[in-house]
JSON list of C-alpha atoms in Angstrom, two decimals:
[
{"chain": "A", "resi": 1385, "resn": "UNK", "atom": "CA", "xyz": [8.29, -31.12, -3.55]},
{"chain": "A", "resi": 1386, "resn": "UNK", "atom": "CA", "xyz": [9.81, -30.27, 0.46]},
{"chain": "A", "resi": 1387, "resn": "UNK", "atom": "CA", "xyz": [13.05, -28.51, 1.76]},
{"chain": "A", "resi": 1388, "resn": "UNK", "atom": "CA", "xyz": [13.39, -32.00, 2.66]},
{"chain": "A", "resi": 1389, "resn": "UNK", "atom": "CA", "xyz": [12.51, -33.63, -0.75]},
{"chain": "A", "resi": 1390, "resn": "UNK", "atom": "CA", "xyz": [15.08, -31.59, -2.74]},
{"chain": "A", "resi": 1391, "resn": "UNK", "atom": "CA", "xyz": [17.90, -31.86, -1.11]},
{"chain": "A", "resi": 1392, "resn": "UNK", "atom": "CA", "xyz": [17.59, -35.82, -1.00]},
{"chain": "A", "resi": 1393, "resn": "UNK", "atom": "CA", "xyz": [17.28, -35.64, -5.19]},
{"chain": "A", "resi": 1394, "resn": "UNK", "atom": "CA", "xyz": [20.46, -33.08, -4.80]},
{"chain": "A", "resi": 1395, "resn": "UNK", "atom": "CA", "xyz": [22.23, -35.51, -3.12]},
{"chain": "A", "resi": 1396, "resn": "UNK", "atom": "CA", "xyz": [21.12, -38.32, -4.89]},
{"chain": "A", "resi": 1397, "resn": "UNK", "atom": "CA", "xyz": [21.58, -36.14, -8.94]},
{"chain": "A", "resi": 1398, "resn": "UNK", "atom": "CA", "xyz": [24.51, -35.68, -8.12]},
{"chain": "A", "resi": 1399, "resn": "UNK", "atom": "CA", "xyz": [25.98, -38.88, -6.44]},
{"chain": "A", "resi": 1400, "resn": "UNK", "atom": "CA", "xyz": [24.35, -40.31, -10.69]},
{"chain": "A", "resi": 1401, "resn": "UNK", "atom": "CA", "xyz": [26.29, -38.11, -11.91]},
{"chain": "A", "resi": 1402, "resn": "UNK", "atom": "CA", "xyz": [29.54, -38.47, -9.72]},
{"chain": "A", "resi": 1403, "resn": "UNK", "atom": "CA", "xyz": [29.39, -42.34, -10.55]},
{"chain": "A", "resi": 1404, "resn": "UNK", "atom": "CA", "xyz": [29.11, -41.57, -14.82]},
{"chain": "A", "resi": 1405, "resn": "UNK", "atom": "CA", "xyz": [32.05, -39.62, -14.01]},
{"chain": "A", "resi": 1406, "resn": "UNK", "atom": "CA", "xyz": [33.98, -41.73, -13.06]},
{"chain": "A", "resi": 1407, "resn": "UNK", "atom": "CA", "xyz": [35.54, -45.28, -14.67]},
{"chain": "A", "resi": 1408, "resn": "UNK", "atom": "CA", "xyz": [33.67, -47.76, -13.41]},
{"chain": "A", "resi": 1409, "resn": "UNK", "atom": "CA", "xyz": [30.83, -47.58, -10.51]},
{"chain": "A", "resi": 1410, "resn": "UNK", "atom": "CA", "xyz": [31.24, -45.71, -7.56]},
{"chain": "A", "resi": 1411, "resn": "UNK", "atom": "CA", "xyz": [32.20, -47.27, -4.72]},
{"chain": "A", "resi": 1412, "resn": "UNK", "atom": "CA", "xyz": [29.62, -47.49, -2.07]},
{"chain": "A", "resi": 1413, "resn": "UNK", "atom": "CA", "xyz": [32.02, -45.65, 0.51]},
{"chain": "A", "resi": 1414, "resn": "UNK", "atom": "CA", "xyz": [32.54, -42.56, -1.79]},
{"chain": "A", "resi": 1415, "resn": "UNK", "atom": "CA", "xyz": [28.40, -42.45, -1.23]},
{"chain": "A", "resi": 1416, "resn": "UNK", "atom": "CA", "xyz": [28.47, -43.34, 2.19]},
{"chain": "A", "resi": 1417, "resn": "UNK", "atom": "CA", "xyz": [30.77, -40.31, 3.04]},
{"chain": "A", "resi": 1418, "resn": "UNK", "atom": "CA", "xyz": [28.40, -38.10, 0.31]},
{"chain": "A", "resi": 1419, "resn": "UNK", "atom": "CA", "xyz": [24.94, -39.24, 2.79]},
{"chain": "A", "resi": 1420, "resn": "UNK", "atom": "CA", "xyz": [26.56, -39.26, 6.59]},
{"chain": "A", "resi": 1421, "resn": "UNK", "atom": "CA", "xyz": [29.02, -36.08, 7.00]},
{"chain": "A", "resi": 1422, "resn": "UNK", "atom": "CA", "xyz": [27.56, -33.94, 4.11]},
{"chain": "A", "resi": 1423, "resn": "UNK", "atom": "CA", "xyz": [30.05, -33.62, 2.21]},
{"chain": "A", "resi": 1424, "resn": "UNK", "atom": "CA", "xyz": [30.16, -30.78, -0.30]},
{"chain": "A", "resi": 1425, "resn": "UNK", "atom": "CA", "xyz": [30.06, -32.37, -4.09]},
{"chain": "A", "resi": 1426, "resn": "UNK", "atom": "CA", "xyz": [33.73, -33.86, -5.55]},
{"chain": "A", "resi": 1427, "resn": "UNK", "atom": "CA", "xyz": [35.28, -32.64, -9.02]},
{"chain": "A", "resi": 1428, "resn": "UNK", "atom": "CA", "xyz": [37.21, -35.80, -10.48]},
{"chain": "A", "resi": 1429, "resn": "UNK", "atom": "CA", "xyz": [41.07, -34.78, -11.12]},
{"chain": "A", "resi": 1430, "resn": "UNK", "atom": "CA", "xyz": [44.27, -36.18, -13.15]},
{"chain": "A", "resi": 1431, "resn": "UNK", "atom": "CA", "xyz": [46.62, -37.04, -10.44]},
{"chain": "A", "resi": 1432, "resn": "UNK", "atom": "CA", "xyz": [50.82, -37.11, -11.19]},
{"chain": "A", "resi": 1433, "resn": "UNK", "atom": "CA", "xyz": [52.74, -39.13, -9.63]},
{"chain": "A", "resi": 1434, "resn": "UNK", "atom": "CA", "xyz": [56.49, -39.59, -10.40]},
{"chain": "A", "resi": 1435, "resn": "UNK", "atom": "CA", "xyz": [59.19, -41.93, -9.99]},
{"chain": "A", "resi": 1436, "resn": "UNK", "atom": "CA", "xyz": [63.19, -40.63, -10.87]},
{"chain": "A", "resi": 1437, "resn": "UNK", "atom": "CA", "xyz": [65.63, -42.67, -12.03]},
{"chain": "A", "resi": 1438, "resn": "UNK", "atom": "CA", "xyz": [68.20, -39.88, -12.97]},
{"chain": "A", "resi": 1439, "resn": "UNK", "atom": "CA", "xyz": [71.95, -41.10, -12.44]},
{"chain": "A", "resi": 1440, "resn": "UNK", "atom": "CA", "xyz": [75.04, -38.93, -13.11]},
{"chain": "A", "resi": 1441, "resn": "UNK", "atom": "CA", "xyz": [78.38, -40.35, -13.18]},
{"chain": "A", "resi": 1442, "resn": "UNK", "atom": "CA", "xyz": [81.04, -39.19, -11.46]},
{"chain": "A", "resi": 1443, "resn": "UNK", "atom": "CA", "xyz": [84.02, -40.02, -10.10]},
{"chain": "A", "resi": 1444, "resn": "UNK", "atom": "CA", "xyz": [87.21, -39.62, -7.09]},
{"chain": "A", "resi": 1445, "resn": "UNK", "atom": "CA", "xyz": [88.25, -36.98, -8.91]},
{"chain": "A", "resi": 1446, "resn": "UNK", "atom": "CA", "xyz": [91.94, -37.90, -8.07]},
{"chain": "A", "resi": 1447, "resn": "UNK", "atom": "CA", "xyz": [92.45, -39.99, -10.69]},
{"chain": "A", "resi": 1448, "resn": "UNK", "atom": "CA", "xyz": [94.51, -39.04, -13.90]},
{"chain": "A", "resi": 1449, "resn": "UNK", "atom": "CA", "xyz": [92.28, -41.25, -16.42]},
{"chain": "A", "resi": 1450, "resn": "UNK", "atom": "CA", "xyz": [88.99, -42.14, -15.04]},
{"chain": "A", "resi": 1451, "resn": "UNK", "atom": "CA", "xyz": [87.73, -46.07, -14.80]},
{"chain": "A", "resi": 1452, "resn": "UNK", "atom": "CA", "xyz": [84.49, -46.73, -15.65]},
{"chain": "A", "resi": 1453, "resn": "UNK", "atom": "CA", "xyz": [81.21, -47.64, -13.43]},
{"chain": "A", "resi": 1454, "resn": "UNK", "atom": "CA", "xyz": [78.79, -49.65, -12.59]},
{"chain": "A", "resi": 1455, "resn": "UNK", "atom": "CA", "xyz": [74.85, -48.65, -12.18]},
{"chain": "A", "resi": 1456, "resn": "UNK", "atom": "CA", "xyz": [72.26, -49.86, -11.06]},
{"chain": "A", "resi": 1457, "resn": "UNK", "atom": "CA", "xyz": [68.75, -48.84, -9.27]},
{"chain": "A", "resi": 1458, "resn": "UNK", "atom": "CA", "xyz": [65.09, -50.54, -9.43]},
{"chain": "A", "resi": 1459, "resn": "UNK", "atom": "CA", "xyz": [61.90, -48.72, -8.55]},
{"chain": "A", "resi": 1460, "resn": "UNK", "atom": "CA", "xyz": [58.41, -50.61, -8.13]},
{"chain": "A", "resi": 1461, "resn": "UNK", "atom": "CA", "xyz": [55.48, -48.94, -9.27]},
{"chain": "A", "resi": 1462, "resn": "UNK", "atom": "CA", "xyz": [51.32, -49.85, -8.25]},
{"chain": "A", "resi": 1463, "resn": "UNK", "atom": "CA", "xyz": [49.77, -50.33, -11.35]},
{"chain": "A", "resi": 1464, "resn": "UNK", "atom": "CA", "xyz": [45.64, -50.92, -10.95]},
{"chain": "A", "resi": 1465, "resn": "UNK", "atom": "CA", "xyz": [42.52, -50.58, -12.95]},
{"chain": "A", "resi": 1466, "resn": "UNK", "atom": "CA", "xyz": [42.38, -46.97, -12.18]},
{"chain": "A", "resi": 1467, "resn": "UNK", "atom": "CA", "xyz": [45.47, -46.08, -14.10]},
{"chain": "A", "resi": 1468, "resn": "UNK", "atom": "CA", "xyz": [44.88, -43.69, -17.56]},
{"chain": "A", "resi": 1469, "resn": "UNK", "atom": "CA", "xyz": [48.12, -43.14, -18.24]},
{"chain": "A", "resi": 1470, "resn": "UNK", "atom": "CA", "xyz": [51.71, -44.14, -17.79]},
{"chain": "A", "resi": 1471, "resn": "UNK", "atom": "CA", "xyz": [54.38, -41.57, -19.42]},
{"chain": "A", "resi": 1472, "resn": "UNK", "atom": "CA", "xyz": [57.99, -42.41, -19.51]},
{"chain": "A", "resi": 1473, "resn": "UNK", "atom": "CA", "xyz": [60.90, -40.04, -20.56]},
{"chain": "A", "resi": 1474, "resn": "UNK", "atom": "CA", "xyz": [63.88, -41.32, -20.96]},
{"chain": "A", "resi": 1475, "resn": "UNK", "atom": "CA", "xyz": [67.76, -40.23, -22.83]},
{"chain": "A", "resi": 1476, "resn": "UNK", "atom": "CA", "xyz": [70.96, -40.38, -21.99]},
{"chain": "A", "resi": 1477, "resn": "UNK", "atom": "CA", "xyz": [74.23, -38.80, -22.31]},
{"chain": "A", "resi": 1478, "resn": "UNK", "atom": "CA", "xyz": [77.56, -40.13, -23.50]},
{"chain": "A", "resi": 1479, "resn": "UNK", "atom": "CA", "xyz": [80.99, -38.00, -23.45]},
{"chain": "A", "resi": 1480, "resn": "UNK", "atom": "CA", "xyz": [84.37, -38.80, -25.95]},
{"chain": "A", "resi": 1481, "resn": "UNK", "atom": "CA", "xyz": [82.48, -41.81, -27.70]},
{"chain": "A", "resi": 1482, "resn": "UNK", "atom": "CA", "xyz": [84.34, -44.18, -29.53]},
{"chain": "A", "resi": 1483, "resn": "UNK", "atom": "CA", "xyz": [82.23, -47.10, -31.57]},
{"chain": "A", "resi": 1484, "resn": "UNK", "atom": "CA", "xyz": [81.43, -50.11, -31.09]},
{"chain": "A", "resi": 1485, "resn": "UNK", "atom": "CA", "xyz": [84.21, -51.40, -28.71]},
{"chain": "A", "resi": 1486, "resn": "UNK", "atom": "CA", "xyz": [83.12, -48.68, -26.31]},
{"chain": "A", "resi": 1487, "resn": "UNK", "atom": "CA", "xyz": [81.14, -50.77, -23.41]},
{"chain": "A", "resi": 1488, "resn": "UNK", "atom": "CA", "xyz": [79.78, -48.90, -21.94]},
{"chain": "A", "resi": 1489, "resn": "UNK", "atom": "CA", "xyz": [75.42, -48.37, -22.15]},
{"chain": "A", "resi": 1490, "resn": "UNK", "atom": "CA", "xyz": [72.19, -47.86, -20.28]},
{"chain": "A", "resi": 1491, "resn": "UNK", "atom": "CA", "xyz": [69.37, -50.59, -20.36]},
{"chain": "A", "resi": 1492, "resn": "UNK", "atom": "CA", "xyz": [65.92, -49.90, -19.17]},
{"chain": "A", "resi": 1493, "resn": "UNK", "atom": "CA", "xyz": [63.21, -52.31, -18.22]},
{"chain": "A", "resi": 1494, "resn": "UNK", "atom": "CA", "xyz": [59.50, -51.57, -17.41]},
{"chain": "A", "resi": 1495, "resn": "UNK", "atom": "CA", "xyz": [58.18, -55.14, -16.12]},
{"chain": "A", "resi": 1496, "resn": "UNK", "atom": "CA", "xyz": [54.94, -56.56, -14.80]},
{"chain": "A", "resi": 1497, "resn": "UNK", "atom": "CA", "xyz": [54.78, -58.34, -11.83]},
{"chain": "A", "resi": 1498, "resn": "UNK", "atom": "CA", "xyz": [51.96, -59.00, -8.92]},
{"chain": "A", "resi": 1499, "resn": "UNK", "atom": "CA", "xyz": [51.25, -57.90, -6.34]},
{"chain": "A", "resi": 1500, "resn": "UNK", "atom": "CA", "xyz": [53.90, -58.94, -3.87]},
{"chain": "A", "resi": 1501, "resn": "UNK", "atom": "CA", "xyz": [56.80, -57.58, -7.18]},
{"chain": "A", "resi": 1502, "resn": "UNK", "atom": "CA", "xyz": [57.36, -61.33, -7.71]},
{"chain": "A", "resi": 1503, "resn": "UNK", "atom": "CA", "xyz": [57.08, -63.56, -10.98]},
{"chain": "A", "resi": 1504, "resn": "UNK", "atom": "CA", "xyz": [57.92, -61.10, -13.20]},
{"chain": "A", "resi": 1505, "resn": "UNK", "atom": "CA", "xyz": [57.40, -61.34, -16.70]},
{"chain": "A", "resi": 1506, "resn": "UNK", "atom": "CA", "xyz": [60.64, -61.12, -18.14]},
{"chain": "A", "resi": 1507, "resn": "UNK", "atom": "CA", "xyz": [59.51, -62.31, -21.40]},
{"chain": "A", "resi": 1508, "resn": "UNK", "atom": "CA", "xyz": [57.21, -59.44, -22.68]},
{"chain": "A", "resi": 1509, "resn": "UNK", "atom": "CA", "xyz": [59.25, -55.68, -21.14]},
{"chain": "A", "resi": 1510, "resn": "UNK", "atom": "CA", "xyz": [55.82, -53.44, -21.03]},
{"chain": "A", "resi": 1511, "resn": "UNK", "atom": "CA", "xyz": [59.58, -50.68, -21.66]},
{"chain": "A", "resi": 1512, "resn": "UNK", "atom": "CA", "xyz": [63.02, -51.88, -23.04]},
{"chain": "A", "resi": 1513, "resn": "UNK", "atom": "CA", "xyz": [65.40, -49.43, -23.88]},
{"chain": "A", "resi": 1514, "resn": "UNK", "atom": "CA", "xyz": [68.80, -50.50, -24.30]},
{"chain": "A", "resi": 1515, "resn": "UNK", "atom": "CA", "xyz": [71.08, -47.83, -24.98]},
{"chain": "A", "resi": 1516, "resn": "UNK", "atom": "CA", "xyz": [74.88, -49.01, -26.21]},
{"chain": "A", "resi": 1517, "resn": "UNK", "atom": "CA", "xyz": [75.49, -46.72, -29.13]},
{"chain": "A", "resi": 1518, "resn": "UNK", "atom": "CA", "xyz": [76.79, -43.44, -27.70]},
{"chain": "A", "resi": 1519, "resn": "UNK", "atom": "CA", "xyz": [73.81, -41.30, -26.53]},
{"chain": "A", "resi": 1520, "resn": "UNK", "atom": "CA", "xyz": [70.50, -41.90, -26.88]},
{"chain": "A", "resi": 1521, "resn": "UNK", "atom": "CA", "xyz": [67.72, -38.56, -27.48]},
{"chain": "A", "resi": 1522, "resn": "UNK", "atom": "CA", "xyz": [65.10, -37.51, -25.56]},
{"chain": "A", "resi": 1523, "resn": "UNK", "atom": "CA", "xyz": [61.95, -39.99, -25.67]},
{"chain": "A", "resi": 1524, "resn": "UNK", "atom": "CA", "xyz": [58.91, -39.21, -24.25]},
{"chain": "A", "resi": 1525, "resn": "UNK", "atom": "CA", "xyz": [56.89, -42.82, -24.66]},
{"chain": "A", "resi": 1526, "resn": "UNK", "atom": "CA", "xyz": [53.36, -42.72, -23.69]},
{"chain": "A", "resi": 1527, "resn": "UNK", "atom": "CA", "xyz": [51.63, -45.67, -22.79]},
{"chain": "A", "resi": 1528, "resn": "UNK", "atom": "CA", "xyz": [47.87, -45.49, -22.74]},
{"chain": "A", "resi": 1529, "resn": "UNK", "atom": "CA", "xyz": [45.72, -47.97, -21.60]},
{"chain": "A", "resi": 1530, "resn": "UNK", "atom": "CA", "xyz": [43.23, -47.32, -24.21]},
{"chain": "A", "resi": 1531, "resn": "UNK", "atom": "CA", "xyz": [45.31, -48.91, -25.82]},
{"chain": "A", "resi": 1532, "resn": "UNK", "atom": "CA", "xyz": [47.54, -50.97, -24.21]},
{"chain": "A", "resi": 1533, "resn": "UNK", "atom": "CA", "xyz": [45.50, -53.14, -21.16]},
{"chain": "A", "resi": 1534, "resn": "UNK", "atom": "CA", "xyz": [47.03, -52.76, -17.96]},
{"chain": "A", "resi": 1535, "resn": "UNK", "atom": "CA", "xyz": [46.83, -55.37, -15.57]},
{"chain": "A", "resi": 1536, "resn": "UNK", "atom": "CA", "xyz": [46.74, -54.69, -12.26]},
{"chain": "A", "resi": 1537, "resn": "UNK", "atom": "CA", "xyz": [50.58, -55.57, -10.09]},
{"chain": "A", "resi": 1538, "resn": "UNK", "atom": "CA", "xyz": [53.57, -53.84, -8.50]},
{"chain": "A", "resi": 1539, "resn": "UNK", "atom": "CA", "xyz": [55.72, -52.83, -11.61]},
{"chain": "A", "resi": 1540, "resn": "UNK", "atom": "CA", "xyz": [59.57, -53.43, -11.38]},
{"chain": "A", "resi": 1541, "resn": "UNK", "atom": "CA", "xyz": [61.82, -50.43, -13.06]},
{"chain": "A", "resi": 1542, "resn": "UNK", "atom": "CA", "xyz": [65.27, -51.35, -13.88]},
{"chain": "A", "resi": 1543, "resn": "UNK", "atom": "CA", "xyz": [68.04, -48.94, -15.56]},
{"chain": "A", "resi": 1544, "resn": "UNK", "atom": "CA", "xyz": [71.66, -50.91, -14.87]},
{"chain": "A", "resi": 1545, "resn": "UNK", "atom": "CA", "xyz": [74.12, -48.83, -16.75]},
{"chain": "A", "resi": 1546, "resn": "UNK", "atom": "CA", "xyz": [78.07, -48.02, -17.34]},
{"chain": "A", "resi": 1547, "resn": "UNK", "atom": "CA", "xyz": [79.95, -44.90, -17.58]},
{"chain": "A", "resi": 1548, "resn": "UNK", "atom": "CA", "xyz": [82.43, -42.48, -16.88]},
{"chain": "A", "resi": 1549, "resn": "UNK", "atom": "CA", "xyz": [82.39, -39.77, -15.79]},
{"chain": "A", "resi": 1550, "resn": "UNK", "atom": "CA", "xyz": [85.41, -36.88, -14.46]},
{"chain": "A", "resi": 1551, "resn": "UNK", "atom": "CA", "xyz": [85.34, -33.74, -11.28]},
{"chain": "A", "resi": 1552, "resn": "UNK", "atom": "CA", "xyz": [89.02, -32.04, -10.93]},
{"chain": "A", "resi": 1553, "resn": "UNK", "atom": "CA", "xyz": [87.10, -29.16, -10.69]},
{"chain": "A", "resi": 1554, "resn": "UNK", "atom": "CA", "xyz": [88.57, -28.11, -14.10]},
{"chain": "A", "resi": 1555, "resn": "UNK", "atom": "CA", "xyz": [85.65, -27.34, -15.67]},
{"chain": "A", "resi": 1556, "resn": "UNK", "atom": "CA", "xyz": [87.69, -27.78, -19.02]},
{"chain": "A", "resi": 1557, "resn": "UNK", "atom": "CA", "xyz": [88.77, -30.78, -19.31]},
{"chain": "A", "resi": 1558, "resn": "UNK", "atom": "CA", "xyz": [85.51, -32.81, -16.27]},
{"chain": "A", "resi": 1559, "resn": "UNK", "atom": "CA", "xyz": [83.04, -33.94, -17.70]},
{"chain": "A", "resi": 1560, "resn": "UNK", "atom": "CA", "xyz": [80.58, -36.61, -16.80]},
{"chain": "A", "resi": 1561, "resn": "UNK", "atom": "CA", "xyz": [77.66, -39.47, -18.87]},
{"chain": "A", "resi": 1562, "resn": "UNK", "atom": "CA", "xyz": [74.27, -39.89, -17.41]},
{"chain": "A", "resi": 1563, "resn": "UNK", "atom": "CA", "xyz": [71.01, -40.29, -17.83]},
{"chain": "A", "resi": 1564, "resn": "UNK", "atom": "CA", "xyz": [67.68, -38.99, -17.29]},
{"chain": "A", "resi": 1565, "resn": "UNK", "atom": "CA", "xyz": [64.99, -41.41, -16.45]},
{"chain": "A", "resi": 1566, "resn": "UNK", "atom": "CA", "xyz": [61.54, -40.36, -15.87]},
{"chain": "A", "resi": 1567, "resn": "UNK", "atom": "CA", "xyz": [58.02, -41.91, -15.20]},
{"chain": "A", "resi": 1568, "resn": "UNK", "atom": "CA", "xyz": [55.18, -40.54, -14.60]},
{"chain": "A", "resi": 1569, "resn": "UNK", "atom": "CA", "xyz": [51.64, -42.23, -13.80]},
{"chain": "A", "resi": 1570, "resn": "UNK", "atom": "CA", "xyz": [48.59, -40.72, -14.40]},
{"chain": "A", "resi": 1571, "resn": "UNK", "atom": "CA", "xyz": [45.25, -41.72, -12.16]},
{"chain": "A", "resi": 1572, "resn": "UNK", "atom": "CA", "xyz": [42.08, -40.02, -11.19]},
{"chain": "A", "resi": 1573, "resn": "UNK", "atom": "CA", "xyz": [41.26, -38.94, -8.17]},
{"chain": "A", "resi": 1574, "resn": "UNK", "atom": "CA", "xyz": [38.58, -36.64, -6.19]},
{"chain": "A", "resi": 1575, "resn": "UNK", "atom": "CA", "xyz": [38.74, -33.37, -4.68]},
{"chain": "A", "resi": 1576, "resn": "UNK", "atom": "CA", "xyz": [36.62, -32.80, -1.89]},
{"chain": "A", "resi": 1577, "resn": "UNK", "atom": "CA", "xyz": [35.51, -28.76, -1.52]},
{"chain": "A", "resi": 1578, "resn": "UNK", "atom": "CA", "xyz": [36.38, -28.36, 2.06]},
{"chain": "A", "resi": 1579, "resn": "UNK", "atom": "CA", "xyz": [39.78, -29.01, 1.33]},
{"chain": "A", "resi": 1580, "resn": "UNK", "atom": "CA", "xyz": [40.49, -28.77, -2.72]},
{"chain": "A", "resi": 1581, "resn": "UNK", "atom": "CA", "xyz": [44.68, -28.68, -2.18]},
{"chain": "A", "resi": 1582, "resn": "UNK", "atom": "CA", "xyz": [44.18, -32.22, -1.06]},
{"chain": "A", "resi": 1583, "resn": "UNK", "atom": "CA", "xyz": [43.03, -35.20, -4.39]},
{"chain": "A", "resi": 1584, "resn": "UNK", "atom": "CA", "xyz": [42.51, -38.29, -3.16]},
{"chain": "A", "resi": 1585, "resn": "UNK", "atom": "CA", "xyz": [42.85, -41.94, -5.71]},
{"chain": "A", "resi": 1586, "resn": "UNK", "atom": "CA", "xyz": [39.63, -42.44, -6.73]},
{"chain": "A", "resi": 1587, "resn": "UNK", "atom": "CA", "xyz": [40.33, -46.55, -6.19]},
{"chain": "A", "resi": 1588, "resn": "UNK", "atom": "CA", "xyz": [40.91, -45.43, -1.94]},
{"chain": "A", "resi": 1589, "resn": "UNK", "atom": "CA", "xyz": [37.43, -45.31, -1.97]},
{"chain": "A", "resi": 1590, "resn": "UNK", "atom": "CA", "xyz": [36.95, -48.87, -3.97]}
]
């Protein structure tokens, strides 16, 4: 076999190997880039996209008795068919909890929504926690595509909470209620040897 023939066969085998390693079919865009621009053989990796909606309640330190305040946060999260896993870490810290009459709480919901982040499925939350009984312990929830099929869309993560906190500058009496909410979306990406520090989501090649 001539040198050109060997090079062509190597390129074809490389493309076949990548197509087997990637979920779904190898896109024509990727194949064209490798064949036309002579880019090196890519490595399939996983990339993590983090979202942090954590919050700490701090009230004006001039108040003698701290008042409860409310806080709401929203994050739109794009989900496509290449997403493998979604990891949710959540916990709350409530100081001086007074029992059932204490109104402080944190409510977290993750909803499927269409590509415009509208028409959300309010009746079937993908993830929901109501922390209304004092401090909520640290929990890690893993949503896997293998166990929980993901529907494409612009998902919506919301958190609504209430708490109190002081900032008088006197450490022994200051305290702050808080919550930690971190979400990580994991999807495959391709890193080419010409620029190994950069990993492009495989969805970009479709």
